[in-house]
CSV table of C-alpha atoms in Angstrom, one decimal:
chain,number,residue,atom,x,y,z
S,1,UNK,CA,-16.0,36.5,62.9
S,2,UNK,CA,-14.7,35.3,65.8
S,3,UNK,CA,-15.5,37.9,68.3
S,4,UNK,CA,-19.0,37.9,67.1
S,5,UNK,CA,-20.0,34.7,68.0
S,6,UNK,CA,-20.9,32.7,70.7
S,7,UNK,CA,-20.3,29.1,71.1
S,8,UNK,CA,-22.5,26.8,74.0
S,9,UNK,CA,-23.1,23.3,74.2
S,10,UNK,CA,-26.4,21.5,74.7
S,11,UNK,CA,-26.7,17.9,75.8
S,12,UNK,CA,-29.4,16.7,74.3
S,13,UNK,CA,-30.7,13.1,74.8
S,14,UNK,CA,-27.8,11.3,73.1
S,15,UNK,CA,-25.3,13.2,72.2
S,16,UNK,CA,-23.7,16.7,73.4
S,17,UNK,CA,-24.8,19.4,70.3
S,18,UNK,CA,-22.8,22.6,69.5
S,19,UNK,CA,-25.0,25.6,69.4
S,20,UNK,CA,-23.5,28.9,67.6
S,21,UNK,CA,-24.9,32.2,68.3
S,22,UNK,CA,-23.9,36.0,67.8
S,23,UNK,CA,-23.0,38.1,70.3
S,24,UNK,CA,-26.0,40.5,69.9
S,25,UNK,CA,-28.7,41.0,67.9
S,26,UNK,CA,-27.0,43.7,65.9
S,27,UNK,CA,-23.7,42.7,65.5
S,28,UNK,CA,-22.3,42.8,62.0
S,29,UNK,CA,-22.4,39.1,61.3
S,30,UNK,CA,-26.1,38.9,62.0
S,31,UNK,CA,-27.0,42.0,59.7
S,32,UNK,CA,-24.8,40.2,56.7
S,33,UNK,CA,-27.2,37.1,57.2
S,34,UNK,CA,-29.6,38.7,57.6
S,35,UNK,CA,-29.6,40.3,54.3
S,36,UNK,CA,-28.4,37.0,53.1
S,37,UNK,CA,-30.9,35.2,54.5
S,38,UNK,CA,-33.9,37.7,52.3
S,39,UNK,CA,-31.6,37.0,49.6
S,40,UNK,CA,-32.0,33.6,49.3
S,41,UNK,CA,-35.6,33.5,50.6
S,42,UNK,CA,-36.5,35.9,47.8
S,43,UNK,CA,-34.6,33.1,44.9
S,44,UNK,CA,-35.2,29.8,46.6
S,45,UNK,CA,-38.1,28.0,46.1
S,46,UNK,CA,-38.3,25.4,48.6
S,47,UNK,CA,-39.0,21.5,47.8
S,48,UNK,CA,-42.6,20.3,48.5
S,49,UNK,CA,-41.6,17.5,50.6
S,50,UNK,CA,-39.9,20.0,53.0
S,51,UNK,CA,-42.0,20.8,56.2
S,52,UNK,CA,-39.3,22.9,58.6
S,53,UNK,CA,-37.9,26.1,58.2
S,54,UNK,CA,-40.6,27.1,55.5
S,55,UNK,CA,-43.3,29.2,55.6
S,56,UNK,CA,-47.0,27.9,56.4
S,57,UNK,CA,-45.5,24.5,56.9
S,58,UNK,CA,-45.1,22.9,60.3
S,59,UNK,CA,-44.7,19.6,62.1
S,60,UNK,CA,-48.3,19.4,61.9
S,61,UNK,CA,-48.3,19.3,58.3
S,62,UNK,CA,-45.6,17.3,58.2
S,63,UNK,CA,-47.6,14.4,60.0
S,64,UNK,CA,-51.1,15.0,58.2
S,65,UNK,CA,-49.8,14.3,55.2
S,66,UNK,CA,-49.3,10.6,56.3
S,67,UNK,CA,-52.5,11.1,58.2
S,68,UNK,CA,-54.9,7.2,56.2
S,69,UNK,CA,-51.1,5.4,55.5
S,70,UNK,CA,-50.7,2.1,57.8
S,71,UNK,CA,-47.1,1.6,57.5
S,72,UNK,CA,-44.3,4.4,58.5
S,73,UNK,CA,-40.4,4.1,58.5
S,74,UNK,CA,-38.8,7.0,60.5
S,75,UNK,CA,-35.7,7.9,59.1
S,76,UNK,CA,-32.6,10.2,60.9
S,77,UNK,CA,-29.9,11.4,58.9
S,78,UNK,CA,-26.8,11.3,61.0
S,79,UNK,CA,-25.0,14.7,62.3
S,80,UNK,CA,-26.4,16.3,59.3
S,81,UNK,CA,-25.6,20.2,59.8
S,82,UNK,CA,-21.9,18.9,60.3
S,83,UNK,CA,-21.8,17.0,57.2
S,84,UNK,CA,-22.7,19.4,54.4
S,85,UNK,CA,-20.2,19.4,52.2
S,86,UNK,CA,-19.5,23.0,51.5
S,87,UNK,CA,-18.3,22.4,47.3
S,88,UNK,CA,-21.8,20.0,46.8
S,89,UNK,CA,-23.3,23.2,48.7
S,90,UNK,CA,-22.4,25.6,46.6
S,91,UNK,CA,-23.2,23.9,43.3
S,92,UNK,CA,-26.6,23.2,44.4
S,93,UNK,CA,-26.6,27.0,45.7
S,94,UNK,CA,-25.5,28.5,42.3
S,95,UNK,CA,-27.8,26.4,40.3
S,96,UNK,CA,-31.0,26.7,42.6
S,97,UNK,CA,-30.6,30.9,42.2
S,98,UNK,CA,-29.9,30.8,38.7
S,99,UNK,CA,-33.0,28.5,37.7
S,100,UNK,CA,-35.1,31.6,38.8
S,101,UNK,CA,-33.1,34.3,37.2
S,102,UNK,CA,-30.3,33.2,34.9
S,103,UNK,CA,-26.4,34.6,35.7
S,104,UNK,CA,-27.8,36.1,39.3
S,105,UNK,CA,-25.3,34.4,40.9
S,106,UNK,CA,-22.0,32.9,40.2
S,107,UNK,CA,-19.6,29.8,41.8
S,108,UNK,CA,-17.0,32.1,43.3
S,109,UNK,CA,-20.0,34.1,44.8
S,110,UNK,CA,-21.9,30.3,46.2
S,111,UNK,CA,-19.0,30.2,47.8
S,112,UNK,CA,-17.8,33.4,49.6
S,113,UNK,CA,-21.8,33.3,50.9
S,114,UNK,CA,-21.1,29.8,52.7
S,115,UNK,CA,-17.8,30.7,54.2
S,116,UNK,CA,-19.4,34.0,55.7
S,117,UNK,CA,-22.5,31.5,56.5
S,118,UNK,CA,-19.9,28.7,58.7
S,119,UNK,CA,-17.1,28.6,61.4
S,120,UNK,CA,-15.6,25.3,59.4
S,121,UNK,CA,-14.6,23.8,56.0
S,122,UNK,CA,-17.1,21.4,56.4
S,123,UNK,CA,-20.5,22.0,57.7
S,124,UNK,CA,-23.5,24.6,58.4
S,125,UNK,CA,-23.6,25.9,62.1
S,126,UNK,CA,-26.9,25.2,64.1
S,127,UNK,CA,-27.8,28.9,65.3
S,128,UNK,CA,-27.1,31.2,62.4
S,129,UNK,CA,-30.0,32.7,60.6
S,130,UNK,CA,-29.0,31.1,57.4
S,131,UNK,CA,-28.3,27.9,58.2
S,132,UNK,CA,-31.8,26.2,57.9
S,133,UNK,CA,-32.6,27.7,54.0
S,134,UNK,CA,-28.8,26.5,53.7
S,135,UNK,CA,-29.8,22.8,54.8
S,136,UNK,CA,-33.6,23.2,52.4
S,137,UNK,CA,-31.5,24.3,49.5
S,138,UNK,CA,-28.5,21.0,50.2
S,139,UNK,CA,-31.6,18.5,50.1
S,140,UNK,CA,-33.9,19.9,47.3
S,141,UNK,CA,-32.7,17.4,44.7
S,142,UNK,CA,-32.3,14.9,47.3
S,143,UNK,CA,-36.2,15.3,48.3
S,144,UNK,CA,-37.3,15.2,44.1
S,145,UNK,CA,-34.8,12.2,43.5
S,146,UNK,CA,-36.0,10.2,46.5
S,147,UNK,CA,-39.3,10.3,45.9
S,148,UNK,CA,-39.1,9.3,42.3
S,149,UNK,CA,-37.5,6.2,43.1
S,150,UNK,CA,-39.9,5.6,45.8
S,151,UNK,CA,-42.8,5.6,43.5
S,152,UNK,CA,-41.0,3.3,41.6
S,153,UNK,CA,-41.2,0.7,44.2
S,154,UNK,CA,-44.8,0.1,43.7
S,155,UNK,CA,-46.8,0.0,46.7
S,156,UNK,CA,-49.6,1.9,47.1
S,157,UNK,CA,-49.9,5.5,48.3
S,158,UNK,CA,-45.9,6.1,49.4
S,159,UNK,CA,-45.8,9.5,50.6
S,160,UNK,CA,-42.5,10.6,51.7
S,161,UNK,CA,-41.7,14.0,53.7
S,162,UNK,CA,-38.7,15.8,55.6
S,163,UNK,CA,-38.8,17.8,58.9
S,164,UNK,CA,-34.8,19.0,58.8
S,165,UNK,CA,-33.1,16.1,58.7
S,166,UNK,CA,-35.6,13.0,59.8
S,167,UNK,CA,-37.5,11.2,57.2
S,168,UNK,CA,-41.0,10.0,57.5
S,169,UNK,CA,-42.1,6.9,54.7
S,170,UNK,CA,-45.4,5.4,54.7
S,171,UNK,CA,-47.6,3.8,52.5
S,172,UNK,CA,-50.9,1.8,52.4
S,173,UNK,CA,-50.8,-2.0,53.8
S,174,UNK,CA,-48.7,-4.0,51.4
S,175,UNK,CA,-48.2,-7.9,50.8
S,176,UNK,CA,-45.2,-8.0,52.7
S,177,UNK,CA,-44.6,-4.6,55.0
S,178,UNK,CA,-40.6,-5.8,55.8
S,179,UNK,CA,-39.5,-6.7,51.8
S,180,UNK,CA,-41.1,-3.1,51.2
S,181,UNK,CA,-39.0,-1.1,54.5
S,182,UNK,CA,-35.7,-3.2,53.6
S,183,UNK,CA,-35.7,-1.5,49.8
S,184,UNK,CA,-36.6,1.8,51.4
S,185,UNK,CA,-34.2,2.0,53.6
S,186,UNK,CA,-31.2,0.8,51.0
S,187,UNK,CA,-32.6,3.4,48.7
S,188,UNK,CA,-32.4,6.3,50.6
S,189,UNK,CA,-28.8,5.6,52.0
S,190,UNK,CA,-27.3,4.7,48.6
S,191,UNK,CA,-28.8,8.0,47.6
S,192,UNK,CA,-27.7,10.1,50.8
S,193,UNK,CA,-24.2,8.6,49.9
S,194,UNK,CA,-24.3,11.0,47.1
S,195,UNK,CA,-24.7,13.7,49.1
S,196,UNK,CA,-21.9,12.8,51.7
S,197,UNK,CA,-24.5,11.6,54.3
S,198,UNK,CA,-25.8,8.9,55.8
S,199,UNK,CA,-28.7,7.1,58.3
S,200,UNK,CA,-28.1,7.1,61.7
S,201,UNK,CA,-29.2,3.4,62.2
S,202,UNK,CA,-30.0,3.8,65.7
S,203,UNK,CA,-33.1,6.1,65.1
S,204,UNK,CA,-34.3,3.7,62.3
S,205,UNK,CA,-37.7,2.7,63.0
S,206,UNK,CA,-41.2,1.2,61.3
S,207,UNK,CA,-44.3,0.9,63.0
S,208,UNK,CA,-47.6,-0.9,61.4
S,209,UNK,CA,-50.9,1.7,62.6
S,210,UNK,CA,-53.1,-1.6,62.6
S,211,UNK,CA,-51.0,-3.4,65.2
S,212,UNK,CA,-49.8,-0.3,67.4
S,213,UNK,CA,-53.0,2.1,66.9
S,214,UNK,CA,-50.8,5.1,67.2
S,215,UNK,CA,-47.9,6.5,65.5
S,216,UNK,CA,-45.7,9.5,66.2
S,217,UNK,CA,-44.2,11.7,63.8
S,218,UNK,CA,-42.3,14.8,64.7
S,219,UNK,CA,-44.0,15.3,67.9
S,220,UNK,CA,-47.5,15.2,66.3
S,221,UNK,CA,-49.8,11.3,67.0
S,222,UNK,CA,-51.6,9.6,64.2
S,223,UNK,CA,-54.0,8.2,66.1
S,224,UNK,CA,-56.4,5.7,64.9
S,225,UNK,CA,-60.2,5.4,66.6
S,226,UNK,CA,-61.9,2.3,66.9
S,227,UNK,CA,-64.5,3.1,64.1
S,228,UNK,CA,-61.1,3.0,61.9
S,229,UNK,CA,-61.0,6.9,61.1
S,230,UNK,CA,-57.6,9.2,62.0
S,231,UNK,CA,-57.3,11.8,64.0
S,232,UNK,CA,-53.9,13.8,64.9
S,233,UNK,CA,-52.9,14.5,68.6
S,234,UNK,CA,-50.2,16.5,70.1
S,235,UNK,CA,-50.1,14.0,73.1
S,236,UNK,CA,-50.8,14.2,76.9
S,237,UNK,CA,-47.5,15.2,77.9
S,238,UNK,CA,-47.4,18.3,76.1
S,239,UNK,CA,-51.0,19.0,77.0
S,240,UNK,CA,-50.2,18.5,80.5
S,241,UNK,CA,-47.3,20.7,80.5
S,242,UNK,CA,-49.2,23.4,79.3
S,243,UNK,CA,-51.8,23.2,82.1
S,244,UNK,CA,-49.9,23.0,84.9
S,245,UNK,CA,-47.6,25.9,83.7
S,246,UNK,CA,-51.1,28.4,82.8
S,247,UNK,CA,-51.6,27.2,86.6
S,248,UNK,CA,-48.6,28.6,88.0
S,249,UNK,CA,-48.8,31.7,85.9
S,250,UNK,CA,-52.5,32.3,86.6
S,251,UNK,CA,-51.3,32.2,90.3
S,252,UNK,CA,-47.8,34.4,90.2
S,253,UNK,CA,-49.3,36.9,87.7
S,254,UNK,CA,-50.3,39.0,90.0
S,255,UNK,CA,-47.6,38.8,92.5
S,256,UNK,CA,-45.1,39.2,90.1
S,257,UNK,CA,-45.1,41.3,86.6
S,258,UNK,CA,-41.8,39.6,85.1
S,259,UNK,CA,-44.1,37.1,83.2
S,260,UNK,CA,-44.8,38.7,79.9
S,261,UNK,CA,-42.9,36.3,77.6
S,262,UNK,CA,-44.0,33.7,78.8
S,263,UNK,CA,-47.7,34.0,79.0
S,264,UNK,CA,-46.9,34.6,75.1
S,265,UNK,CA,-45.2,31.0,75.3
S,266,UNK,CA,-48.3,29.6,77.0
S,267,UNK,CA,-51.1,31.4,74.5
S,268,UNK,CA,-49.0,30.1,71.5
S,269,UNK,CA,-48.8,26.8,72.7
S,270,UNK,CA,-52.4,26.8,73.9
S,271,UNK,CA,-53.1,28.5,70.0
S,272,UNK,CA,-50.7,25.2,68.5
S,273,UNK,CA,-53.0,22.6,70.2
S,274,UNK,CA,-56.2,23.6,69.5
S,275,UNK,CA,-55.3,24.5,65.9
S,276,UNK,CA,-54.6,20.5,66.0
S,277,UNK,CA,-57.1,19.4,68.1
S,278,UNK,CA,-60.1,21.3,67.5
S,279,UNK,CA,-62.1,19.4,70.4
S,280,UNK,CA,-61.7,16.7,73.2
S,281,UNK,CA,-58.1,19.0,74.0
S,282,UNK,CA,-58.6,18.7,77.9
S,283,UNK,CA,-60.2,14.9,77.8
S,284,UNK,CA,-57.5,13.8,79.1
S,285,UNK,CA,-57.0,16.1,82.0
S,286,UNK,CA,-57.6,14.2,85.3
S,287,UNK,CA,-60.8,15.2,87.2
S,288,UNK,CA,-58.5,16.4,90.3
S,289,UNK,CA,-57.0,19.1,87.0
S,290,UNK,CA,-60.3,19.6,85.9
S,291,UNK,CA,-61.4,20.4,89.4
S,292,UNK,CA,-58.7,23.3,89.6
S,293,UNK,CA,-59.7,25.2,86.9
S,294,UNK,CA,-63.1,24.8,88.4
S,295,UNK,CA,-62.2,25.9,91.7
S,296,UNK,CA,-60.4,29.2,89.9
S,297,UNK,CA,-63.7,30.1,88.3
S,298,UNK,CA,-62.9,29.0,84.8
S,299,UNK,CA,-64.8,26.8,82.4
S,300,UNK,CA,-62.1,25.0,81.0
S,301,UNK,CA,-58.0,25.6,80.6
S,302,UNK,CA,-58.4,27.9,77.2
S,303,UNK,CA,-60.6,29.9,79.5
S,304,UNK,CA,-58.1,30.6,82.0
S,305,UNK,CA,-55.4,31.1,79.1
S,306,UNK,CA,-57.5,34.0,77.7
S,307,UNK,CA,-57.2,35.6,81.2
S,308,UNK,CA,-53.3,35.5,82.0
């Protein structure tokens, strides 16, 4: 395996993060995950309260599903690729296949499949093709459990979902908001204690919508107006990234025909925000930005998108 992969490091903003990756897209490794990678797809139904890695679910619907709660706890579950255990893995494997179609899979088999799917005895490599249905399947019963005890706490409206491997908690104003967050939070790390995880503290947070008028989950705002309804917003900084790179592409297109991919990144991005935002996108565009796609003979920034 070893002379198939290819191992690089990433710093991200806290911590240093090991990225694995094959040597080429057609190397044997990638063709064997490939395959099991439709295998699993084909025999895994994934939990409801999962929003990456699954088809027609996105950070967007991750956040608009907390879209009229007031309170949010964000939750981060510490190094969690790194700390699936590969024996809980492999029972929740064999018994996740075998709820669909009865003796499709055995232990012995789990097992071979997640030694082929890692570089380590412990752990799920961020990189291989399989490794996000891997991390959906380790956290199915955790997602079902979790929120059963949650709607046990009594407050109104909890919704819980899971993008990977943060949290989101919210809920509807309650008597006392902190009571409420301190029994969330011990509930959800005595249960990640079952699965060998565990919080990372340091990304704990909670945020009250009436006091901050804003909360951000996943990349996506909940943004309340002053006539009290939500809205969701990718945010300015995204928004302004994208128009100042369709800028520079409008103006090195033609000079330069090496920009094919990533026009694409531009119109998909562009095709992401208004698929949030279905109006009011460039309102927060500075008159000097809406001036240049004036002064380029454009309308507005989709305008000039369309044309790149």
């Amino acid at each position: 395996m070893n002379n198939e992969i290819v191992i690089r490091y990433i710093r991200t903003k806290n911590k240093l993060r090991k990225i694995v990756s094959y040597k080429n897209d057609d190397c044997k490794l990638k063709l064997y995950h490939k395959k099991i990678n439709k295998f699993l797809s084909d025999n895994f139904m994934n939990s409801i309260f999962s929003n990456a890695y699954v088809k027609n679910r996105s950070i967007y619907s991750n956040a608009k599903a907390h879209l009229y709660n007031d309170y949010f706890i964000m939750l981060d579950i510490k190094d969690f690729f790194n700390s699936i255990t590969h024996e809980k893995l492999a029972k929740r494997l064999v018994y996740e296949i075998n709820k669909k179609n009865k003796n499709t899979i055995t232990l012995l088999e789990c097992k071979k499949i997640i030694k082929m799917c890692s570089i380590n005895s412990r752990g799920i490599p961020l990189g291989f093709v399989t490794s996000p249905i891997l991390a959906n399947i380790y956290l199915k019963e955790f997602d079902n459990i979790l929120y059963g005890k949650l709607k046990k706490i009594g407050v109104n409206n909890i919704i819980y979902t899971r993008y990977a491997d943060d949290l989101c908690i919210s809920f509807k104003e309650s008597t006392n908001n902190k009571i409420v967050e301190k029994n969330i939070i011990q509930t959800v790390n005595i249960l990640l204690n079952r699965f060998s995880l565990k919080l990372n503290e340091k990304k704990t947070r909670s945020y009250d919508i009436n006091k901050v008028n804003h909360i951000k989950i996943t990349g996506i705002n909940i943004i309340k107006r002053i006539d009290g309804k939500r809205r969701l917003s990718v945010g300015k900084k995204l928004k302004n990234k994208i128009f100042w790179d369709a800028i520079h592409l409008y103006k090195e297109k033609n000079k330069n025909n090496n920009y094919k991919n990533e026009i694409l990144r531009i119109k998909g991005l562009n095709s992401f925000v208004l698929s949030i935002e279905k109006q009011g996108y460039e309102e927060c565009f500075s008159e000097n930005m809406k001036n240049i796609i004036t002064n380029l003979g454009f309308e507005n920034l989709n305008q000039l998108i369309n044309e790149l």
